[in-house]
PDB file of C-alpha atoms and ligand atoms in Angstrom:
ATOM      1  CA  UNK C   1      14.564  11.363  40.491  1.00 56.00           C
ATOM      2  CA  UNK C   2      14.707  14.925  39.575  1.00 87.00           C
ATOM      3  CA  UNK C   3      12.894  16.326  36.557  1.00 95.00           C
ATOM      4  CA  UNK C   4      14.208  19.668  35.387  1.00 96.00           C
ATOM      5  CA  UNK C   5      11.961  21.577  33.018  1.00 97.00           C
ATOM      6  CA  UNK C   6      14.220  23.995  31.219  1.00 98.00           C
ATOM      7  CA  UNK C   7      12.257  27.241  30.789  1.00 96.00           C
ATOM      8  CA  UNK C   8      13.115  30.194  28.600  1.00 97.00           C
ATOM      9  CA  UNK C   9      11.053  32.396  26.255  1.00 98.00           C
ATOM     10  CA  UNK C  10      13.282  31.328  23.334  1.00 98.00           C
ATOM     11  CA  UNK C  11      12.534  27.664  24.057  1.00 98.00           C
ATOM     12  CA  UNK C  12       8.778  28.357  24.172  1.00 98.00           C
ATOM     13  CA  UNK C  13       9.036  30.219  20.865  1.00 98.00           C
ATOM     14  CA  UNK C  14      10.953  27.410  19.170  1.00 98.00           C
ATOM     15  CA  UNK C  15       8.631  24.751  20.616  1.00 98.00           C
ATOM     16  CA  UNK C  16       5.635  26.545  19.131  1.00 98.00           C
ATOM     17  CA  UNK C  17       7.129  26.267  15.623  1.00 98.00           C
ATOM     18  CA  UNK C  18       8.323  22.690  16.254  1.00 98.00           C
ATOM     19  CA  UNK C  19       4.836  21.528  17.231  1.00 98.00           C
ATOM     20  CA  UNK C  20       3.180  23.122  14.183  1.00 98.00           C
ATOM     21  CA  UNK C  21       2.291  20.419  11.659  1.00 98.00           C
ATOM     22  CA  UNK C  22       3.032  22.877   8.821  1.00 98.00           C
ATOM     23  CA  UNK C  23       6.720  23.106   9.842  1.00 98.00           C
ATOM     24  CA  UNK C  24       8.811  21.296   7.203  1.00 97.00           C
ATOM     25  CA  UNK C  25      11.766  18.923   7.565  1.00 97.00           C
ATOM     26  CA  UNK C  26      14.581  21.496   7.278  1.00 97.00           C
ATOM     27  CA  UNK C  27      13.166  23.817   9.910  1.00 98.00           C
ATOM     28  CA  UNK C  28      12.124  20.919  12.149  1.00 98.00           C
ATOM     29  CA  UNK C  29      15.701  19.570  12.188  1.00 98.00           C
ATOM     30  CA  UNK C  30      17.125  23.021  12.910  1.00 98.00           C
ATOM     31  CA  UNK C  31      14.722  23.566  15.802  1.00 98.00           C
ATOM     32  CA  UNK C  32      15.515  20.157  17.327  1.00 98.00           C
ATOM     33  CA  UNK C  33      19.214  21.141  17.276  1.00 98.00           C
ATOM     34  CA  UNK C  34      18.576  24.592  18.697  1.00 98.00           C
ATOM     35  CA  UNK C  35      16.409  23.360  21.589  1.00 98.00           C
ATOM     36  CA  UNK C  36      19.032  20.666  22.271  1.00 98.00           C
ATOM     37  CA  UNK C  37      21.623  23.445  22.763  1.00 98.00           C
ATOM     38  CA  UNK C  38      19.571  24.838  25.637  1.00 98.00           C
ATOM     39  CA  UNK C  39      19.037  21.403  27.226  1.00 98.00           C
ATOM     40  CA  UNK C  40      22.730  20.602  26.930  1.00 98.00           C
ATOM     41  CA  UNK C  41      23.669  23.984  28.434  1.00 97.00           C
ATOM     42  CA  UNK C  42      21.476  23.247  31.451  1.00 97.00           C
ATOM     43  CA  UNK C  43      22.556  19.617  31.866  1.00 97.00           C
ATOM     44  CA  UNK C  44      26.244  20.627  31.875  1.00 97.00           C
ATOM     45  CA  UNK C  45      25.775  23.165  34.665  1.00 96.00           C
ATOM     46  CA  UNK C  46      27.368  20.844  37.234  1.00 95.00           C
ATOM     47  CA  UNK C  47      30.271  19.835  34.941  1.00 95.00           C
ATOM     48  CA  UNK C  48      33.629  19.672  36.681  1.00 91.00           C
ATOM     49  CA  UNK C  49      36.225  22.162  35.477  1.00 95.00           C
ATOM     50  CA  UNK C  50      39.976  21.676  35.321  1.00 95.00           C
ATOM     51  CA  UNK C  51      42.383  24.566  35.502  1.00 97.00           C
ATOM     52  CA  UNK C  52      44.623  25.094  32.466  1.00 97.00           C
ATOM     53  CA  UNK C  53      47.139  27.728  31.536  1.00 98.00           C
ATOM     54  CA  UNK C  54      46.712  29.686  28.312  1.00 98.00           C
ATOM     55  CA  UNK C  55      48.737  32.456  26.804  1.00 98.00           C
ATOM     56  CA  UNK C  56      46.646  35.440  25.841  1.00 98.00           C
ATOM     57  CA  UNK C  57      48.123  38.087  23.504  1.00 98.00           C
ATOM     58  CA  UNK C  58      48.912  40.009  26.715  1.00 98.00           C
ATOM     59  CA  UNK C  59      50.124  37.449  29.263  1.00 98.00           C
ATOM     60  CA  UNK C  60      49.809  33.947  30.695  1.00 98.00           C
ATOM     61  CA  UNK C  61      46.480  33.259  32.380  1.00 98.00           C
ATOM     62  CA  UNK C  62      44.825  30.491  34.313  1.00 98.00           C
ATOM     63  CA  UNK C  63      41.552  29.406  32.711  1.00 98.00           C
ATOM     64  CA  UNK C  64      39.041  26.607  33.217  1.00 98.00           C
ATOM     65  CA  UNK C  65      37.937  23.894  30.835  1.00 97.00           C
ATOM     66  CA  UNK C  66      35.518  20.964  30.859  1.00 95.00           C
ATOM     67  CA  UNK C  67      37.081  17.530  30.408  1.00 91.00           C
ATOM     68  CA  UNK C  68      35.088  16.481  27.355  1.00 91.00           C
ATOM     69  CA  UNK C  69      36.369  12.901  27.692  1.00 90.00           C
ATOM     70  CA  UNK C  70      34.387  12.519  30.924  1.00 93.00           C
ATOM     71  CA  UNK C  71      31.117  12.478  28.976  1.00 96.00           C
ATOM     72  CA  UNK C  72      29.432  10.219  26.499  1.00 97.00           C
ATOM     73  CA  UNK C  73      26.278  11.307  24.715  1.00 98.00           C
ATOM     74  CA  UNK C  74      23.907   8.510  23.788  1.00 98.00           C
ATOM     75  CA  UNK C  75      21.215   9.104  21.170  1.00 98.00           C
ATOM     76  CA  UNK C  76      18.412   6.561  20.991  1.00 98.00           C
ATOM     77  CA  UNK C  77      18.157   5.765  17.278  1.00 97.00           C
ATOM     78  CA  UNK C  78      16.406   7.089  15.239  1.00 95.00           C
ATOM     79  CA  UNK C  79      14.993  10.321  16.586  1.00 97.00           C
ATOM     80  CA  UNK C  80      17.741  10.858  19.165  1.00 98.00           C
ATOM     81  CA  UNK C  81      20.337  11.176  16.398  1.00 98.00           C
ATOM     82  CA  UNK C  82      18.561  14.387  15.339  1.00 98.00           C
ATOM     83  CA  UNK C  83      19.883  15.928  18.575  1.00 98.00           C
ATOM     84  CA  UNK C  84      23.576  15.136  17.909  1.00 98.00           C
ATOM     85  CA  UNK C  85      24.161  18.358  15.931  1.00 97.00           C
ATOM     86  CA  UNK C  86      23.092  20.458  18.900  1.00 97.00           C
ATOM     87  CA  UNK C  87      25.336  18.492  21.250  1.00 97.00           C
ATOM     88  CA  UNK C  88      28.458  18.718  19.086  1.00 97.00           C
ATOM     89  CA  UNK C  89      27.919  22.447  18.562  1.00 96.00           C
ATOM     90  CA  UNK C  90      28.349  22.808  22.328  1.00 95.00           C
ATOM     91  CA  UNK C  91      30.865  19.985  22.903  1.00 95.00           C
ATOM     92  CA  UNK C  92      32.793  19.492  19.648  1.00 94.00           C
ATOM     93  CA  UNK C  93      34.818  16.507  20.876  1.00 93.00           C
ATOM     94  CA  UNK C  94      31.836  14.716  22.400  1.00 92.00           C
ATOM     95  CA  UNK C  95      32.041  10.946  22.372  1.00 96.00           C
ATOM     96  CA  UNK C  96      28.835   9.437  21.016  1.00 97.00           C
ATOM     97  CA  UNK C  97      27.437   5.981  21.814  1.00 98.00           C
ATOM     98  CA  UNK C  98      24.331   4.651  20.057  1.00 98.00           C
ATOM     99  CA  UNK C  99      21.374   2.628  21.283  1.00 98.00           C
ATOM    100  CA  UNK C 100      18.908   1.305  18.707  1.00 98.00           C
ATOM    101  CA  UNK C 101      15.353   0.853  19.985  1.00 96.00           C
ATOM    102  CA  UNK C 102      11.966   1.110  18.367  1.00 92.00           C
ATOM    103  CA  UNK C 103       8.530   0.911  19.926  1.00 90.00           C
ATOM    104  CA  UNK C 104       6.441  -2.062  18.930  1.00 91.00           C
ATOM    105  CA  UNK C 105       3.285  -0.434  17.559  1.00 88.00           C
ATOM    106  CA  UNK C 106       0.970  -2.937  19.259  1.00 91.00           C
ATOM    107  CA  UNK C 107       2.551  -3.363  22.680  1.00 93.00           C
ATOM    108  CA  UNK C 108       4.393   0.016  22.818  1.00 92.00           C
ATOM    109  CA  UNK C 109       7.301  -1.936  24.351  1.00 94.00           C
ATOM    110  CA  UNK C 110      10.829  -1.076  23.172  1.00 95.00           C
ATOM    111  CA  UNK C 111      12.547  -3.541  20.854  1.00 95.00           C
ATOM    112  CA  UNK C 112      16.373  -3.555  20.988  1.00 96.00           C
ATOM    113  CA  UNK C 113      18.411  -3.707  17.778  1.00 97.00           C
ATOM    114  CA  UNK C 114      21.718  -1.872  18.284  1.00 97.00           C
ATOM    115  CA  UNK C 115      24.159  -1.015  21.073  1.00 97.00           C
ATOM    116  CA  UNK C 116      27.615   0.521  20.607  1.00 98.00           C
ATOM    117  CA  UNK C 117      29.448   2.498  23.279  1.00 97.00           C
ATOM    118  CA  UNK C 118      32.920   3.990  23.501  1.00 94.00           C
ATOM    119  CA  UNK C 119      35.372   2.029  25.675  1.00 90.00           C
ATOM    120  CA  UNK C 120      35.615   2.680  29.445  1.00 90.00           C
ATOM    121  CA  UNK C 121      32.003   3.844  29.476  1.00 95.00           C
ATOM    122  CA  UNK C 122      31.593   2.804  33.125  1.00 95.00           C
ATOM    123  CA  UNK C 123      33.688   5.737  34.347  1.00 93.00           C
ATOM    124  CA  UNK C 124      31.932   8.385  32.298  1.00 96.00           C
ATOM    125  CA  UNK C 125      28.770  10.401  32.739  1.00 97.00           C
ATOM    126  CA  UNK C 126      26.290   9.207  30.096  1.00 98.00           C
ATOM    127  CA  UNK C 127      23.787  11.697  28.745  1.00 98.00           C
ATOM    128  CA  UNK C 128      20.994   9.977  26.830  1.00 98.00           C
ATOM    129  CA  UNK C 129      19.300  12.071  24.146  1.00 98.00           C
ATOM    130  CA  UNK C 130      15.860  11.404  22.669  1.00 98.00           C
ATOM    131  CA  UNK C 131      13.353  14.114  21.749  1.00 98.00           C
ATOM    132  CA  UNK C 132      10.309  12.187  23.020  1.00 98.00           C
ATOM    133  CA  UNK C 133       9.677  10.555  26.396  1.00 98.00           C
ATOM    134  CA  UNK C 134       6.198   9.053  26.015  1.00 97.00           C
ATOM    135  CA  UNK C 135       5.442   5.849  27.981  1.00 96.00           C
ATOM    136  CA  UNK C 136       9.060   5.994  29.155  1.00 97.00           C
ATOM    137  CA  UNK C 137       9.668   2.426  27.917  1.00 96.00           C
ATOM    138  CA  UNK C 138      12.506   3.312  25.517  1.00 97.00           C
ATOM    139  CA  UNK C 139      14.215   5.665  27.955  1.00 97.00           C
ATOM    140  CA  UNK C 140      14.026   3.142  30.803  1.00 97.00           C
ATOM    141  CA  UNK C 141      15.442   0.380  28.612  1.00 97.00           C
ATOM    142  CA  UNK C 142      18.318   2.622  27.468  1.00 98.00           C
ATOM    143  CA  UNK C 143      19.117   3.421  31.113  1.00 98.00           C
ATOM    144  CA  UNK C 144      18.997  -0.300  32.015  1.00 97.00           C
ATOM    145  CA  UNK C 145      21.451  -1.143  29.205  1.00 98.00           C
ATOM    146  CA  UNK C 146      23.895   1.542  30.360  1.00 98.00           C
ATOM    147  CA  UNK C 147      23.630   0.437  34.001  1.00 98.00           C
ATOM    148  CA  UNK C 148      24.337  -3.163  32.905  1.00 97.00           C
ATOM    149  CA  UNK C 149      27.542  -1.741  31.377  1.00 96.00           C
ATOM    150  CA  UNK C 150      28.485  -0.277  34.766  1.00 97.00           C
ATOM    151  CA  UNK C 151      27.548   3.361  34.152  1.00 98.00           C
ATOM    152  CA  UNK C 152      26.791   5.117  37.427  1.00 96.00           C
ATOM    153  CA  UNK C 153      26.066   8.693  36.350  1.00 97.00           C
ATOM    154  CA  UNK C 154      23.242   9.055  33.860  1.00 98.00           C
ATOM    155  CA  UNK C 155      21.207  12.042  32.681  1.00 98.00           C
ATOM    156  CA  UNK C 156      18.391  12.048  30.158  1.00 98.00           C
ATOM    157  CA  UNK C 157      17.588  14.911  27.768  1.00 98.00           C
ATOM    158  CA  UNK C 158      14.208  14.973  26.047  1.00 98.00           C
ATOM    159  CA  UNK C 159      12.426  17.811  24.295  1.00 98.00           C
ATOM    160  CA  UNK C 160       8.840  16.790  25.134  1.00 98.00           C
ATOM    161  CA  UNK C 161       7.891  14.456  27.987  1.00 98.00           C
ATOM    162  CA  UNK C 162       4.546  12.965  29.030  1.00 98.00           C
ATOM    163  CA  UNK C 163       3.625  12.880  32.742  1.00 98.00           C
ATOM    164  CA  UNK C 164       2.936   9.120  32.544  1.00 97.00           C
ATOM    165  CA  UNK C 165       6.471   8.382  31.266  1.00 97.00           C
ATOM    166  CA  UNK C 166       8.114  10.737  33.749  1.00 97.00           C
ATOM    167  CA  UNK C 167       6.339   8.996  36.641  1.00 97.00           C
ATOM    168  CA  UNK C 168       7.362   5.503  35.500  1.00 97.00           C
ATOM    169  CA  UNK C 169      10.944   6.550  34.882  1.00 96.00           C
ATOM    170  CA  UNK C 170      11.247   8.214  38.281  1.00 93.00           C
ATOM    171  CA  UNK C 171      10.026   5.033  39.964  1.00 95.00           C
ATOM    172  CA  UNK C 172      12.325   2.734  37.982  1.00 96.00           C
ATOM    173  CA  UNK C 173      15.432   4.965  37.979  1.00 97.00           C
ATOM    174  CA  UNK C 174      15.226   7.532  40.783  1.00 96.00           C
ATOM    175  CA  UNK C 175      18.939   8.346  40.367  1.00 97.00           C
ATOM    176  CA  UNK C 176      18.605   9.694  36.799  1.00 97.00           C
ATOM    177  CA  UNK C 177      18.053  13.409  36.226  1.00 97.00           C
ATOM    178  CA  UNK C 178      15.700  14.223  33.369  1.00 98.00           C
ATOM    179  CA  UNK C 179      15.922  17.536  31.516  1.00 98.00           C
ATOM    180  CA  UNK C 180      13.050  18.455  29.232  1.00 98.00           C
ATOM    181  CA  UNK C 181      11.783  21.543  27.424  1.00 98.00           C
ATOM    182  CA  UNK C 182       8.073  20.692  27.880  1.00 98.00           C
ATOM    183  CA  UNK C 183       5.898  18.442  30.017  1.00 98.00           C
ATOM    184  CA  UNK C 184       2.733  17.862  28.018  1.00 98.00           C
ATOM    185  CA  UNK C 185      -0.781  16.918  29.059  1.00 98.00           C
ATOM    186  CA  UNK C 186      -1.017  13.145  28.539  1.00 98.00           C
ATOM    187  CA  UNK C 187      -0.640  10.178  26.201  1.00 98.00           C
ATOM    188  CA  UNK C 188      -3.404   9.261  23.767  1.00 97.00           C
ATOM    189  CA  UNK C 189      -4.681   5.684  23.406  1.00 95.00           C
ATOM    190  CA  UNK C 190      -1.967   4.799  20.866  1.00 94.00           C
ATOM    191  CA  UNK C 191       0.847   6.111  23.042  1.00 95.00           C
ATOM    192  CA  UNK C 192       1.421   9.487  21.357  1.00 97.00           C
ATOM    193  CA  UNK C 193       2.065  12.590  23.415  1.00 98.00           C
ATOM    194  CA  UNK C 194      -0.816  15.105  23.503  1.00 98.00           C
ATOM    195  CA  UNK C 195      -0.483  17.786  22.204  1.00 98.00           C
ATOM    196  CA  UNK C 196       3.085  16.703  21.326  1.00 98.00           C
ATOM    197  CA  UNK C 197       4.501  17.135  17.856  1.00 98.00           C
ATOM    198  CA  UNK C 198       3.591  13.841  16.197  1.00 98.00           C
ATOM    199  CA  UNK C 199       6.228  11.248  15.346  1.00 97.00           C
ATOM    200  CA  UNK C 200       9.604  12.878  15.969  1.00 98.00           C
ATOM    201  CA  UNK C 201      11.607  10.365  13.896  1.00 97.00           C
ATOM    202  CA  UNK C 202       9.295  10.708  10.910  1.00 97.00           C
ATOM    203  CA  UNK C 203       9.428  14.512  11.068  1.00 98.00           C
ATOM    204  CA  UNK C 204      13.238  14.637  11.426  1.00 98.00           C
ATOM    205  CA  UNK C 205      13.880  12.177   8.609  1.00 96.00           C
ATOM    206  CA  UNK C 206      10.978  13.114   6.327  1.00 95.00           C
ATOM    207  CA  UNK C 207       9.465   9.634   6.407  1.00 95.00           C
ATOM    208  CA  UNK C 208       5.916  10.810   7.181  1.00 80.00           C
TER     209      UNK C 208
HETATM  210  C1  LIG R   1      10.167   7.313  19.594  1.00 63.47           C
HETATM  211  C2  LIG R   1      11.027   8.292  20.372  1.00 63.47           C
HETATM  212  C3  LIG R   1      11.427   7.489  21.584  1.00 63.47           C
HETATM  213  C4  LIG R   1      10.199   6.631  21.817  1.00 63.47           C
HETATM  214  C5  LIG R   1       9.424   7.225  22.956  1.00 63.47           C
HETATM  215  O1  LIG R   1      10.938   6.426  18.888  1.00 63.47           O
HETATM  216  O2  LIG R   1      12.114   8.787  19.648  1.00 63.47           O
HETATM  217  O3  LIG R   1      12.564   6.670  21.373  1.00 63.47           O
HETATM  218  O4  LIG R   1       9.408   6.680  20.622  1.00 63.47           O
HETATM  219  O5  LIG R   1       8.346   6.431  23.279  1.00 63.47           O
HETATM  220  P1  LIG R   1       8.256   5.639  24.651  1.00 63.47           P
HETATM  221  O6  LIG R   1       8.647   6.607  25.730  1.00 63.47           O
HETATM  222  O7  LIG R   1       6.810   5.249  24.712  1.00 63.47           O
HETATM  223  O8  LIG R   1       9.163   4.466  24.574  1.00 63.47           O
HETATM  224  P2  LIG R   1      10.292   5.328  17.910  1.00 63.47           P
HETATM  225  O9  LIG R   1      10.090   4.056  18.659  1.00 63.47           O
HETATM  226  O10 LIG R   1       9.096   5.911  17.226  1.00 63.47           O
HETATM  227  O11 LIG R   1      11.442   5.020  16.893  1.00 63.47           O
HETATM  228  P3  LIG R   1      12.172   5.979  15.830  1.00 63.47           P
HETATM  229  O12 LIG R   1      12.954   7.010  16.608  1.00 63.47           O
HETATM  230  O13 LIG R   1      13.044   5.017  15.119  1.00 63.47           O
HETATM  231  O14 LIG R   1      11.134   6.612  14.952  1.00 63.47           O
HETATM  232  N1  LIG R   2       7.262   8.890  19.850  1.00 63.47           N
HETATM  233  C1  LIG R   2       7.081   9.994  19.098  1.00 63.47           C
HETATM  234  O1  LIG R   2       7.859  10.239  18.158  1.00 63.47           O
HETATM  235  N2  LIG R   2       6.055  10.792  19.379  1.00 63.47           N
HETATM  236  C2  LIG R   2       5.204  10.567  20.391  1.00 63.47           C
HETATM  237  O2  LIG R   2       4.264  11.371  20.605  1.00 63.47           O
HETATM  238  C3  LIG R   2       5.401   9.417  21.169  1.00 63.47           C
HETATM  239  C4  LIG R   2       6.442   8.596  20.893  1.00 63.47           C
END
């Protein structure tokens, strides 16, 4: 597996505000979207282009476009849905599948409750989005569900990842590329990322 830490001074700046416990819901949501733009930009670097012809005000020209239908973006509900805005800003016709998982507070294991993908998912590249990769349990389960559906090309975008989760995911799914904006220090004894940003879902949806 390949982990790609996407580095840029603007990302560091936005992460600093995102992590701050004083940052309110509106700004938190905006920052999640903005950082997602950068992750999406990086993850689409190897996108295939098709040649099209356009007519400029001057003449006909050959130009290149991404085939948006080749991709499906898959937020893990809830917190992953906070990243959809950033994705559709970059890829307005993006197809979106949803996977519903929550972590059992005692066991930290993911519990499945929803799965809905566009048709012919098996032939598309699936890009899972979830701001937090902690133990890696939710991410690994989402990847397993997509593989069971026949998906062969999978990428994973997270804003903050813990080394423990990255290690587990790389062992379980060495074929999946992970893009993240930060790799933090560790997990605490209740499975939260340190220093992290707290509970991403609660901060996005104001349910703290
Ligand atoms: C959070 C987060 C990930 C998961 C990461 O979701 O959005 O899905 O935890 O933890 P893991 O790597 O240890 O599995 P949570 O279960 O809190 O649900 P929510 O998004 O509905 O708040
Ligand atoms: N989920 C979160 O939202 N935050 C963490 O630190 C870990 C899991």
